[in-house]
mmCIF file of C-alpha atoms and ligand atoms in Angstrom:
data_model
loop_
_atom_site.group_PDB
_atom_site.id
_atom_site.type_symbol
_atom_site.label_atom_id
_atom_site.label_comp_id
_atom_site.label_asym_id
_atom_site.label_seq_id
_atom_site.Cartn_x
_atom_site.Cartn_y
_atom_site.Cartn_z
ATOM 1 C CA MET E 1 -24.732 11.287 -5.961
ATOM 2 C CA ASN E 2 -24.208 14.906 -4.784
ATOM 3 C CA ALA E 3 -24.118 17.613 -7.732
ATOM 4 C CA SER E 4 -21.525 19.522 -5.599
ATOM 5 C CA LEU E 5 -18.857 17.089 -5.933
ATOM 6 C CA MET E 6 -16.563 16.927 -8.626
ATOM 7 C CA PRO E 7 -17.249 13.624 -10.307
ATOM 8 C CA THR E 8 -14.132 12.302 -10.219
ATOM 9 C CA TYR E 9 -15.156 8.923 -8.920
ATOM 10 C CA SER E 10 -17.680 6.458 -9.312
ATOM 11 C CA ARG E 11 -19.457 5.758 -6.209
ATOM 12 C CA VAL E 12 -21.415 2.832 -4.874
ATOM 13 C CA PRO E 13 -24.767 4.657 -3.665
ATOM 14 C CA LEU E 14 -23.933 3.309 0.031
ATOM 15 C CA SER E 15 -22.787 5.136 3.113
ATOM 16 C CA PHE E 16 -21.850 3.689 6.389
ATOM 17 C CA ASP E 17 -22.703 5.645 9.806
ATOM 18 C CA LYS E 18 -21.131 2.424 11.986
ATOM 19 C CA GLY E 19 -18.050 0.247 12.138
ATOM 20 C CA GLU E 20 -17.160 -2.479 14.267
ATOM 21 C CA GLY E 21 -13.960 -4.401 13.662
ATOM 22 C CA ALA E 22 -14.362 -5.860 10.520
ATOM 23 C CA TYR E 23 -17.824 -5.122 9.803
ATOM 24 C CA LEU E 24 -19.576 -1.863 8.381
ATOM 25 C CA PHE E 25 -23.147 -0.782 8.972
ATOM 26 C CA GLY E 26 -24.850 0.978 5.742
ATOM 27 C CA SER E 27 -27.177 3.588 5.196
ATOM 28 C CA ASP E 28 -29.381 0.912 3.781
ATOM 29 C CA GLY E 29 -29.600 -1.148 7.080
ATOM 30 C CA ARG E 30 -27.611 -3.796 6.190
ATOM 31 C CA ARG E 31 -24.191 -5.055 7.882
ATOM 32 C CA TYR E 32 -21.385 -5.836 5.686
ATOM 33 C CA LEU E 33 -18.039 -7.672 5.900
ATOM 34 C CA ASP E 34 -15.181 -5.239 4.980
ATOM 35 C CA PHE E 35 -12.876 -6.779 3.160
ATOM 36 C CA GLY E 36 -12.047 -3.523 1.397
ATOM 37 C CA SER E 37 -10.714 -1.718 4.446
ATOM 38 C CA GLY E 38 -10.833 1.365 2.526
ATOM 39 C CA ILE E 39 -8.283 0.210 0.209
ATOM 40 C CA ALA E 40 -6.022 -1.331 2.671
ATOM 41 C CA VAL E 41 -6.463 1.631 5.291
ATOM 42 C CA THR E 42 -8.257 0.516 8.291
ATOM 43 C CA ALA E 43 -5.638 -2.031 9.142
ATOM 44 C CA LEU E 44 -6.906 -2.587 12.780
ATOM 45 C CA GLY E 45 -10.966 -2.437 11.554
ATOM 46 C CA HIS E 46 -13.180 0.117 12.843
ATOM 47 C CA ALA E 47 -13.319 1.478 16.271
ATOM 48 C CA HIS E 48 -10.435 -0.288 17.807
ATOM 49 C CA PRO E 49 -10.270 0.014 21.369
ATOM 50 C CA HIS E 50 -6.827 1.127 21.588
ATOM 51 C CA LEU E 51 -6.992 3.447 18.593
ATOM 52 C CA THR E 52 -10.056 5.240 19.959
ATOM 53 C CA GLU E 53 -8.707 5.649 23.203
ATOM 54 C CA VAL E 54 -5.497 7.191 21.904
ATOM 55 C CA MET E 55 -7.057 9.539 19.359
ATOM 56 C CA HIS E 56 -9.835 10.689 22.202
ATOM 57 C CA ALA E 57 -6.830 11.860 24.002
ATOM 58 C CA ALA E 58 -5.207 13.261 20.918
ATOM 59 C CA ILE E 59 -8.234 15.579 20.231
ATOM 60 C CA GLY E 60 -8.078 17.421 23.652
ATOM 61 C CA LYS E 61 -4.457 18.288 22.916
ATOM 62 C CA PRO E 62 -3.198 20.669 20.010
ATOM 63 C CA TRP E 63 -3.797 19.083 16.847
ATOM 64 C CA HIS E 64 -1.363 20.861 14.639
ATOM 65 C CA VAL E 65 1.593 22.808 15.459
ATOM 66 C CA SER E 66 3.471 22.618 12.338
ATOM 67 C CA ASN E 67 7.121 21.184 11.530
ATOM 68 C CA LEU E 68 8.444 24.665 12.881
ATOM 69 C CA TYR E 69 8.411 23.251 16.364
ATOM 70 C CA GLU E 70 9.135 19.682 17.961
ATOM 71 C CA ILE E 71 6.496 17.088 18.093
ATOM 72 C CA PRO E 72 7.384 14.438 20.465
ATOM 73 C CA GLU E 73 4.140 12.082 18.863
ATOM 74 C CA GLN E 74 6.278 12.399 15.678
ATOM 75 C CA ALA E 75 9.697 11.718 17.045
ATOM 76 C CA GLN E 76 8.257 8.595 18.760
ATOM 77 C CA LEU E 77 6.750 7.164 15.615
ATOM 78 C CA ALA E 78 9.963 7.752 13.594
ATOM 79 C CA GLU E 79 12.006 5.895 16.166
ATOM 80 C CA ARG E 80 9.685 2.921 16.216
ATOM 81 C CA LEU E 81 9.771 2.819 12.541
ATOM 82 C CA VAL E 82 13.551 2.814 12.170
ATOM 83 C CA GLN E 83 13.833 0.573 15.070
ATOM 84 C CA ASN E 84 11.662 -1.818 13.233
ATOM 85 C CA SER E 85 13.116 -1.710 9.791
ATOM 86 C CA PHE E 86 16.375 -0.953 7.723
ATOM 87 C CA ALA E 87 16.116 3.021 7.794
ATOM 88 C CA ASP E 88 17.929 5.527 9.867
ATOM 89 C CA TYR E 89 15.302 8.235 8.993
ATOM 90 C CA ALA E 90 11.770 8.476 8.716
ATOM 91 C CA PHE E 91 10.015 11.897 7.033
ATOM 92 C CA PHE E 92 6.278 12.301 7.216
ATOM 93 C CA CYS E 93 3.767 13.338 5.046
ATOM 94 C CA ASN E 94 -0.028 13.098 3.894
ATOM 95 C CA SER E 95 -0.250 10.310 1.767
ATOM 96 C CA GLY E 96 1.133 7.500 -0.345
ATOM 97 C CA ALA E 97 1.934 10.018 -3.530
ATOM 98 C CA GLU E 98 3.549 12.435 -1.329
ATOM 99 C CA ALA E 99 5.597 9.643 0.163
ATOM 100 C CA ASN E 100 6.952 8.535 -3.237
ATOM 101 C CA GLU E 101 7.549 12.266 -4.359
ATOM 102 C CA ALA E 102 9.891 12.306 -1.370
ATOM 103 C CA ALA E 103 11.279 9.241 -2.413
ATOM 104 C CA ILE E 104 11.915 10.339 -5.927
ATOM 105 C CA LYS E 105 13.570 13.689 -4.767
ATOM 106 C CA MET E 106 15.780 12.117 -2.351
ATOM 107 C CA MET E 107 16.987 9.806 -4.961
ATOM 108 C CA ARG E 108 17.708 12.719 -6.999
ATOM 109 C CA LYS E 109 19.219 15.023 -4.450
ATOM 110 C CA HIS E 110 21.418 12.026 -3.302
ATOM 111 C CA HIS E 111 23.474 11.784 -6.479
ATOM 112 C CA TYR E 112 23.595 15.462 -6.777
ATOM 113 C CA GLU E 113 25.095 15.685 -3.462
ATOM 114 C CA ASN E 114 27.244 13.208 -4.606
ATOM 115 C CA GLY E 115 28.477 15.189 -7.587
ATOM 116 C CA GLN E 116 26.441 13.067 -10.234
ATOM 117 C CA ALA E 117 23.279 15.342 -11.035
ATOM 118 C CA GLU E 118 23.085 13.397 -14.048
ATOM 119 C CA LYS E 119 21.716 10.610 -12.305
ATOM 120 C CA PHE E 120 18.158 11.563 -12.182
ATOM 121 C CA ARG E 121 16.321 8.959 -13.920
ATOM 122 C CA LEU E 122 14.195 6.461 -12.197
ATOM 123 C CA ILE E 123 13.271 3.001 -13.726
ATOM 124 C CA THR E 124 9.873 1.307 -12.804
ATOM 125 C CA VAL E 125 7.880 -1.690 -13.781
ATOM 126 C CA GLU E 126 5.090 -2.165 -15.923
ATOM 127 C CA GLY E 127 1.805 -2.305 -14.259
ATOM 128 C CA ALA E 128 2.988 0.085 -11.433
ATOM 129 C CA PHE E 129 0.941 2.357 -9.457
ATOM 130 C CA HIS E 130 2.635 4.971 -7.426
ATOM 131 C CA GLY E 131 -0.012 7.591 -6.949
ATOM 132 C CA ARG E 132 -1.513 10.657 -8.951
ATOM 133 C CA THR E 133 0.625 13.531 -8.834
ATOM 134 C CA LEU E 134 2.305 14.690 -11.980
ATOM 135 C CA SER E 135 5.575 12.910 -10.888
ATOM 136 C CA THR E 136 4.068 9.593 -9.661
ATOM 137 C CA ILE E 137 1.781 9.115 -12.656
ATOM 138 C CA ALA E 138 5.042 9.309 -14.760
ATOM 139 C CA ALA E 139 6.558 6.492 -12.648
ATOM 140 C CA GLY E 140 3.353 4.289 -12.857
ATOM 141 C CA GLY E 141 3.728 5.159 -16.521
ATOM 142 C CA GLN E 142 0.213 4.103 -16.975
ATOM 143 C CA GLU E 143 -1.563 5.602 -20.154
ATOM 144 C CA LYS E 144 -5.142 5.739 -18.298
ATOM 145 C CA TYR E 145 -3.655 7.943 -15.654
ATOM 146 C CA LEU E 146 -1.414 10.144 -17.876
ATOM 147 C CA LYS E 147 -3.882 11.027 -20.777
ATOM 148 C CA GLY E 148 -4.827 14.315 -20.972
ATOM 149 C CA PHE E 149 -2.431 15.998 -18.465
ATOM 150 C CA GLY E 150 -0.002 17.348 -20.407
ATOM 151 C CA PRO E 151 3.595 15.775 -21.149
ATOM 152 C CA LYS E 152 4.528 12.968 -19.270
ATOM 153 C CA ALA E 153 7.150 14.350 -16.295
ATOM 154 C CA ASP E 154 10.729 13.591 -17.586
ATOM 155 C CA GLY E 155 12.999 10.923 -15.669
ATOM 156 C CA PHE E 156 11.134 7.694 -15.805
ATOM 157 C CA ASP E 157 11.960 4.635 -17.673
ATOM 158 C CA GLN E 158 9.441 1.761 -17.784
ATOM 159 C CA VAL E 159 10.440 -1.758 -18.153
ATOM 160 C CA ALA E 160 8.813 -5.272 -18.319
ATOM 161 C CA PHE E 161 7.197 -6.713 -15.390
ATOM 162 C CA GLY E 162 9.928 -9.717 -14.017
ATOM 163 C CA ASN E 163 12.262 -9.205 -17.041
ATOM 164 C CA LEU E 164 15.554 -8.373 -15.438
ATOM 165 C CA ASN E 165 17.449 -8.283 -18.866
ATOM 166 C CA GLU E 166 15.049 -5.837 -20.148
ATOM 167 C CA LEU E 167 15.746 -3.733 -16.864
ATOM 168 C CA ARG E 168 19.846 -4.066 -16.839
ATOM 169 C CA ALA E 169 19.477 -2.885 -20.709
ATOM 170 C CA ALA E 170 17.523 -0.083 -19.529
ATOM 171 C CA ILE E 171 20.138 1.404 -17.306
ATOM 172 C CA THR E 172 22.225 4.345 -18.628
ATOM 173 C CA PRO E 173 24.551 6.783 -16.980
ATOM 174 C CA ALA E 174 21.156 8.947 -16.402
ATOM 175 C CA THR E 175 19.744 6.099 -13.979
ATOM 176 C CA GLY E 176 19.811 6.996 -10.497
ATOM 177 C CA GLY E 177 17.456 4.425 -8.862
ATOM 178 C CA ILE E 178 14.767 1.549 -9.188
ATOM 179 C CA LEU E 179 11.731 2.061 -7.880
ATOM 180 C CA VAL E 180 9.015 -0.984 -7.567
ATOM 181 C CA GLU E 181 6.225 -2.460 -5.427
ATOM 182 C CA PRO E 182 7.209 -5.670 -4.036
ATOM 183 C CA ILE E 183 3.729 -6.861 -4.916
ATOM 184 C CA GLN E 184 1.944 -4.813 -7.172
ATOM 185 C CA GLY E 185 -1.225 -3.753 -5.372
ATOM 186 C CA GLU E 186 -3.504 -1.791 -8.164
ATOM 187 C CA GLY E 187 -1.748 -3.476 -10.926
ATOM 188 C CA GLY E 188 -3.418 -6.758 -9.606
ATOM 189 C CA ILE E 189 -1.757 -8.261 -6.786
ATOM 190 C CA ARG E 190 1.310 -9.312 -8.904
ATOM 191 C CA PRO E 191 4.011 -10.387 -6.529
ATOM 192 C CA MET E 192 7.762 -10.239 -7.690
ATOM 193 C CA GLU E 193 9.641 -13.121 -7.136
ATOM 194 C CA VAL E 194 12.117 -13.007 -4.298
ATOM 195 C CA GLU E 195 15.025 -13.774 -6.417
ATOM 196 C CA TYR E 196 13.934 -10.633 -8.980
ATOM 197 C CA LEU E 197 13.946 -8.685 -5.651
ATOM 198 C CA LYS E 198 17.468 -10.084 -4.675
ATOM 199 C CA ALA E 199 18.691 -9.493 -8.148
ATOM 200 C CA LEU E 200 17.283 -5.619 -7.940
ATOM 201 C CA ARG E 201 19.667 -5.075 -4.790
ATOM 202 C CA THR E 202 22.618 -6.603 -6.690
ATOM 203 C CA ILE E 203 22.126 -4.303 -9.731
ATOM 204 C CA CYS E 204 21.642 -1.128 -7.422
ATOM 205 C CA ASP E 205 24.685 -2.144 -5.758
ATOM 206 C CA GLU E 206 26.636 -2.762 -8.876
ATOM 207 C CA PHE E 207 25.641 0.561 -10.821
ATOM 208 C CA GLY E 208 25.311 2.573 -7.661
ATOM 209 C CA LEU E 209 21.627 2.916 -7.822
ATOM 210 C CA LEU E 210 19.118 3.670 -5.126
ATOM 211 C CA LEU E 211 16.544 1.084 -4.638
ATOM 212 C CA ILE E 212 13.179 2.299 -3.644
ATOM 213 C CA TYR E 213 10.076 0.085 -2.269
ATOM 214 C CA ASP E 214 7.005 1.570 -2.581
ATOM 215 C CA GLU E 215 5.260 -0.123 -0.034
ATOM 216 C CA VAL E 216 2.313 2.039 0.452
ATOM 217 C CA GLN E 217 0.062 -0.981 0.208
ATOM 218 C CA THR E 218 2.323 -4.178 1.185
ATOM 219 C CA GLY E 219 3.813 -1.926 4.148
ATOM 220 C CA MET E 220 2.215 -2.018 7.772
ATOM 221 C CA GLY E 221 1.574 -5.488 8.466
ATOM 222 C CA ARG E 222 -0.525 -6.366 5.137
ATOM 223 C CA THR E 223 1.630 -9.404 4.024
ATOM 224 C CA GLY E 224 2.140 -10.606 7.689
ATOM 225 C CA LYS E 225 5.555 -9.104 8.114
ATOM 226 C CA LEU E 226 5.400 -5.495 9.182
ATOM 227 C CA PHE E 227 7.045 -4.762 5.675
ATOM 228 C CA ALA E 228 6.888 -6.884 2.856
ATOM 229 C CA TYR E 229 10.882 -6.351 2.062
ATOM 230 C CA GLU E 230 11.429 -8.752 5.014
ATOM 231 C CA TRP E 231 10.030 -11.751 2.934
ATOM 232 C CA SER E 232 12.884 -11.538 0.497
ATOM 233 C CA GLY E 233 15.670 -10.797 3.018
ATOM 234 C CA VAL E 234 17.341 -7.809 1.115
ATOM 235 C CA ALA E 235 16.359 -4.288 2.261
ATOM 236 C CA PRO E 236 15.758 -1.006 -0.224
ATOM 237 C CA ASP E 237 17.721 2.256 0.398
ATOM 238 C CA ILE E 238 14.292 4.423 0.470
ATOM 239 C CA MET E 239 10.630 3.006 1.297
ATOM 240 C CA SER E 240 7.381 4.746 0.951
ATOM 241 C CA LEU E 241 4.402 4.172 3.424
ATOM 242 C CA ALA E 242 0.798 5.331 4.024
ATOM 243 C CA LYS E 243 -2.584 3.594 4.067
ATOM 244 C CA GLY E 244 -2.149 1.263 7.172
ATOM 245 C CA LEU E 245 0.203 3.473 8.995
ATOM 246 C CA GLY E 246 -2.584 5.719 10.342
ATOM 247 C CA GLY E 247 -5.053 3.243 10.764
ATOM 248 C CA GLY E 248 -7.475 5.529 8.961
ATOM 249 C CA PHE E 249 -5.985 8.852 9.459
ATOM 250 C CA PRO E 250 -4.220 10.192 6.434
ATOM 251 C CA ILE E 251 -0.557 9.842 6.891
ATOM 252 C CA GLY E 252 2.428 8.801 5.000
ATOM 253 C CA ALA E 253 5.995 8.302 5.379
ATOM 254 C CA CYS E 254 9.252 7.911 3.422
ATOM 255 C CA LEU E 255 11.885 5.856 4.974
ATOM 256 C CA ALA E 256 15.817 5.950 4.261
ATOM 257 C CA THR E 257 19.170 4.964 5.094
ATOM 258 C CA ALA E 258 21.408 8.009 6.118
ATOM 259 C CA ASP E 259 23.253 7.263 3.107
ATOM 260 C CA ALA E 260 20.311 7.616 0.658
ATOM 261 C CA ALA E 261 19.195 10.504 2.633
ATOM 262 C CA LYS E 262 22.285 12.518 2.059
ATOM 263 C CA GLY E 263 21.246 15.970 1.079
ATOM 264 C CA MET E 264 18.026 15.898 2.807
ATOM 265 C CA VAL E 265 18.905 18.995 5.321
ATOM 266 C CA ALA E 266 16.915 21.962 6.786
ATOM 267 C CA GLY E 267 14.602 23.599 4.165
ATOM 268 C CA VAL E 268 15.214 21.203 1.072
ATOM 269 C CA HIS E 269 11.831 19.514 1.665
ATOM 270 C CA GLY E 270 8.541 19.726 3.511
ATOM 271 C CA THR E 271 5.224 19.849 4.260
ATOM 272 C CA THR E 272 2.740 21.890 6.663
ATOM 273 C CA PHE E 273 0.235 19.146 7.704
ATOM 274 C CA GLY E 274 3.038 16.153 7.484
ATOM 275 C CA GLY E 275 3.378 14.271 10.727
ATOM 276 C CA ASN E 276 1.305 16.677 12.896
ATOM 277 C CA PRO E 277 0.423 15.692 16.274
ATOM 278 C CA LEU E 278 -2.956 13.770 15.588
ATOM 279 C CA ALA E 279 -1.446 11.866 12.564
ATOM 280 C CA THR E 280 1.570 10.507 14.366
ATOM 281 C CA ALA E 281 -0.680 9.713 17.552
ATOM 282 C CA ALA E 282 -2.590 7.561 15.227
ATOM 283 C CA GLY E 283 0.508 6.327 13.960
ATOM 284 C CA ASN E 284 1.742 5.307 17.173
ATOM 285 C CA ALA E 285 -1.364 3.690 17.924
ATOM 286 C CA VAL E 286 -1.194 1.626 15.238
ATOM 287 C CA MET E 287 2.266 0.732 16.192
ATOM 288 C CA ASP E 288 1.367 -0.004 19.584
ATOM 289 C CA VAL E 289 -1.073 -3.084 18.388
ATOM 290 C CA MET E 290 1.015 -4.389 15.439
ATOM 291 C CA LEU E 291 4.397 -4.691 17.480
ATOM 292 C CA LYS E 292 2.606 -6.992 20.055
ATOM 293 C CA PRO E 293 3.903 -10.531 19.978
ATOM 294 C CA GLY E 294 1.200 -12.494 17.946
ATOM 295 C CA PHE E 295 -0.047 -9.964 15.799
ATOM 296 C CA MET E 296 1.735 -10.797 12.524
ATOM 297 C CA ALA E 297 1.612 -14.382 13.173
ATOM 298 C CA ASN E 298 -2.541 -13.774 13.231
ATOM 299 C CA VAL E 299 -2.209 -12.011 9.760
ATOM 300 C CA ASP E 300 -0.009 -14.970 8.339
ATOM 301 C CA ALA E 301 -2.310 -17.313 9.531
ATOM 302 C CA MET E 302 -5.599 -15.722 8.555
ATOM 303 C CA GLY E 303 -3.893 -14.957 5.186
ATOM 304 C CA LYS E 304 -3.004 -18.773 4.608
ATOM 305 C CA ARG E 305 -6.664 -19.809 5.764
ATOM 306 C CA LEU E 306 -8.688 -17.099 3.225
ATOM 307 C CA LEU E 307 -5.870 -18.209 0.574
ATOM 308 C CA LYS E 308 -6.704 -21.963 1.092
ATOM 309 C CA GLY E 309 -10.420 -21.424 0.922
ATOM 310 C CA LEU E 310 -10.427 -19.044 -2.125
ATOM 311 C CA LYS E 311 -8.086 -21.496 -4.074
ATOM 312 C CA ALA E 312 -10.508 -24.722 -2.977
ATOM 313 C CA ILE E 313 -13.382 -22.351 -4.510
ATOM 314 C CA GLY E 314 -11.349 -21.387 -7.741
ATOM 315 C CA ALA E 315 -10.556 -25.288 -8.342
ATOM 316 C CA ASP E 316 -13.980 -25.908 -8.102
ATOM 317 C CA HIS E 317 -14.951 -23.001 -10.560
ATOM 318 C CA PRO E 318 -12.398 -22.557 -13.334
ATOM 319 C CA LYS E 319 -14.892 -21.185 -15.497
ATOM 320 C CA LEU E 320 -15.240 -18.130 -13.110
ATOM 321 C CA ILE E 321 -11.686 -18.108 -11.427
ATOM 322 C CA GLU E 322 -8.395 -18.396 -13.018
ATOM 323 C CA ALA E 323 -6.173 -17.947 -10.135
ATOM 324 C CA VAL E 324 -5.942 -16.717 -6.625
ATOM 325 C CA ARG E 325 -2.562 -15.189 -5.704
ATOM 326 C CA GLY E 326 -1.030 -13.127 -2.884
ATOM 327 C CA TYR E 327 0.686 -12.786 0.574
ATOM 328 C CA GLY E 328 -0.985 -12.510 4.032
ATOM 329 C CA LEU E 329 -4.205 -10.342 3.872
ATOM 330 C CA LEU E 330 -3.111 -8.809 0.452
ATOM 331 C CA LEU E 331 -4.950 -11.400 -1.760
ATOM 332 C CA GLY E 332 -6.215 -11.269 -5.148
ATOM 333 C CA ILE E 333 -8.827 -13.386 -7.227
ATOM 334 C CA LYS E 334 -8.100 -13.007 -10.967
ATOM 335 C CA THR E 335 -11.723 -13.917 -12.152
ATOM 336 C CA VAL E 336 -12.609 -14.990 -16.090
ATOM 337 C CA VAL E 337 -15.985 -13.037 -15.462
ATOM 338 C CA PRO E 338 -15.977 -9.347 -14.944
ATOM 339 C CA ASN E 339 -14.199 -8.619 -11.740
ATOM 340 C CA THR E 340 -16.629 -5.537 -11.299
ATOM 341 C CA GLU E 341 -19.408 -7.814 -11.592
ATOM 342 C CA PHE E 342 -18.087 -10.652 -9.476
ATOM 343 C CA GLN E 343 -17.274 -7.782 -6.705
ATOM 344 C CA ALA E 344 -21.003 -6.299 -7.277
ATOM 345 C CA ARG E 345 -22.505 -9.898 -6.425
ATOM 346 C CA LEU E 346 -20.308 -10.160 -3.395
ATOM 347 C CA ARG E 347 -21.556 -6.988 -2.284
ATOM 348 C CA ALA E 348 -25.162 -7.840 -2.481
ATOM 349 C CA HIS E 349 -24.143 -10.865 -0.055
ATOM 350 C CA GLY E 350 -22.626 -8.666 2.200
ATOM 351 C CA LEU E 351 -19.295 -8.728 1.341
ATOM 352 C CA LEU E 352 -17.263 -5.353 0.529
ATOM 353 C CA THR E 353 -13.977 -6.002 -1.868
ATOM 354 C CA ILE E 354 -11.895 -3.803 -3.916
ATOM 355 C CA THR E 355 -11.102 -4.526 -7.522
ATOM 356 C CA ALA E 356 -7.744 -4.014 -9.121
ATOM 357 C CA GLY E 357 -6.016 -4.265 -12.776
ATOM 358 C CA ASP E 358 -5.467 -7.690 -14.373
ATOM 359 C CA ASN E 359 -9.346 -8.379 -13.911
ATOM 360 C CA VAL E 360 -8.606 -9.051 -10.274
ATOM 361 C CA VAL E 361 -10.977 -8.820 -6.960
ATOM 362 C CA ARG E 362 -8.799 -7.848 -4.307
ATOM 363 C CA MET E 363 -9.536 -8.986 -0.587
ATOM 364 C CA LEU E 364 -7.851 -6.562 1.908
ATOM 365 C CA PRO E 365 -9.617 -7.199 5.243
ATOM 366 C CA PRO E 366 -8.398 -5.721 8.667
ATOM 367 C CA LEU E 367 -5.387 -7.225 10.019
ATOM 368 C CA ILE E 368 -7.412 -7.960 13.140
ATOM 369 C CA ILE E 369 -9.675 -10.782 11.642
ATOM 370 C CA GLY E 370 -10.200 -14.179 13.121
ATOM 371 C CA GLU E 371 -11.438 -17.503 11.961
ATOM 372 C CA LYS E 372 -15.270 -16.240 12.063
ATOM 373 C CA GLU E 373 -14.683 -13.518 9.384
ATOM 374 C CA VAL E 374 -12.458 -15.338 7.281
ATOM 375 C CA ASP E 375 -14.816 -18.459 7.070
ATOM 376 C CA GLU E 376 -17.863 -15.907 6.636
ATOM 377 C CA ALA E 377 -15.874 -14.463 3.499
ATOM 378 C CA ILE E 378 -15.168 -17.892 2.109
ATOM 379 C CA GLU E 379 -18.664 -18.727 2.422
ATOM 380 C CA ILE E 380 -20.203 -15.698 0.637
ATOM 381 C CA VAL E 381 -17.604 -16.331 -2.292
ATOM 382 C CA ARG E 382 -18.595 -20.040 -2.287
ATOM 383 C CA THR E 383 -22.290 -18.713 -2.396
ATOM 384 C CA VAL E 384 -21.617 -16.379 -5.351
ATOM 385 C CA ALA E 385 -19.647 -18.700 -7.165
ATOM 386 C CA THR E 386 -22.142 -21.386 -6.905
ATOM 387 C CA ASP E 387 -24.917 -19.273 -7.872
ATOM 388 C CA TRP E 388 -23.233 -18.058 -11.116
ATOM 389 C CA ALA E 389 -22.177 -21.221 -12.305
HETATM 390 C C1 PLP A 401 1.397 1.196 -4.121
HETATM 391 C C2 PLP A 401 0.890 2.155 -3.747
HETATM 392 N N1 PLP A 401 1.533 3.530 -4.170
HETATM 393 C C3 PLP A 401 1.162 4.514 -4.026
HETATM 394 C C4 PLP A 401 -0.437 4.925 -3.748
HETATM 395 C C5 PLP A 401 -0.999 6.016 -3.861
HETATM 396 O O1 PLP A 401 -1.239 6.595 -2.460
HETATM 397 P P1 PLP A 401 -2.359 7.768 -1.936
HETATM 398 O O2 PLP A 401 -3.618 7.273 -2.751
HETATM 399 O O3 PLP A 401 -2.270 7.910 -0.747
HETATM 400 O O4 PLP A 401 -1.435 8.780 -2.602
HETATM 401 C C6 PLP A 401 -1.337 3.720 -3.494
HETATM 402 C C7 PLP A 401 -2.568 4.056 -3.477
HETATM 403 O O5 PLP A 401 -3.501 3.006 -3.919
HETATM 404 C C8 PLP A 401 -0.486 2.475 -3.754
HETATM 405 O O6 PLP A 401 -1.305 1.364 -3.908
#
C-alpha cells in the first residue's frame, strides 16, 4: 500500500516484474498463471515477441503528434477494423468508457442531423457496465457506481435483462438507441440469447433506433470470433472497443456505419491522445497476430476445453459451484461460496482470476494459451474445490 495513492482500489499486496506468455512472476518470488489478463486486456499474453518487436520500433519514432496531422498507423488500424467488421468508420480514443461516450454522443448527433433532436434517450439493460464517466455510470444504471455523484445524467432508461416486452414498452418518441453488451462481463458473464440480439436488431429497424454494442470486453477475439456480434449473425450500427485492442497499451475505438456516424464531422468530437502512433502501432501488432489463420480457432478450441473441464468440476462440486458459462475465453464460474474467497484460494495455488457480479469468478486467459495452460488451470480449480469440500 502506498499512502500517496488515492485509495480508489482494493489491491492485492503483490506486484509483478516479469511476464512471459500466460505467466506472471510475482514480487513474492512465485510464478502465477494469469487467467485475468489485466481484466481482459493482455489478449496476447505478456512479452509477446511480435508486439515487443513492433513496440521497440515504435518507441524510436515520434510517440505523439496529435490528430492535427495524419497518422499512418491510425489510418491502417482503422482500415483493418473496418474491413473486418460491419463498420465504415473507426474513431480512436483511450479507454472503454471513452469509446462508449463517443457512441452515445454519435447516437444523439445522428438523430439531431436527421431533424429529430428529441430522440436522445438510450435504453440499456440491468446488470450492464459501460464505464465510470458520468454518462457511462448513468448508462450502466448501477446504484453502487451512481451513489454520491450527484443527479444521474439524463437520457438513460434501463430495462430488465432478456425481457423484450419490457424493452418494447420502454420505447418512447424520445428513444434514440439501445446499448447492450452481447455478453455482460462485469455483470457476471451473462450472455444474451442470440434470438434476443436478433430481436433487438428488428426493434431498432422498426422504430428507427441505433443499435449499439459495447464490445469493450467481448471484442478482439475474446469469444472466439473477432467480435461477439458475429455469433448472432446480426450487426450493430455502432460498436465500442478497448481492452484487448492494444494488447496492454491503452486504446479504445468506436466503430460505426456511415449512416450512424452522420454528423460526426470535423470539430464535433475529439481527443488529444486518441489513436496516437504508439497506441495504434500496438493495435496493428495485435491485429497482425489475431488475423492470422488459426488464431480464432485456437481461442474456440481452448475455450471449449476450459469450459468442459470447469463444468466437470462443477458437476462434482454442486455445493461450491452453481454454474459455468460464457463463450470462448470469456468464462465465468458462478460459485455458491463467496467468489472473492474462491478467487483468493485460486491465487494461493498460483492461478490469477477476476471476480464479477452475480458471485462469479471470471476466467479471462490470454488468447494465445495452449492445452498445457488450460489443463494446469483446470487442475488448480479442481484442487481448490476438492480441498474446500
Ligand atoms: C463492457 C465494458 N464496457 C466498458 C468498460 C469500461 O472500460 P474502461 O475501464 O477502459 O473505461 C468496461 C470495463 O471493464 C467493460 O467491461
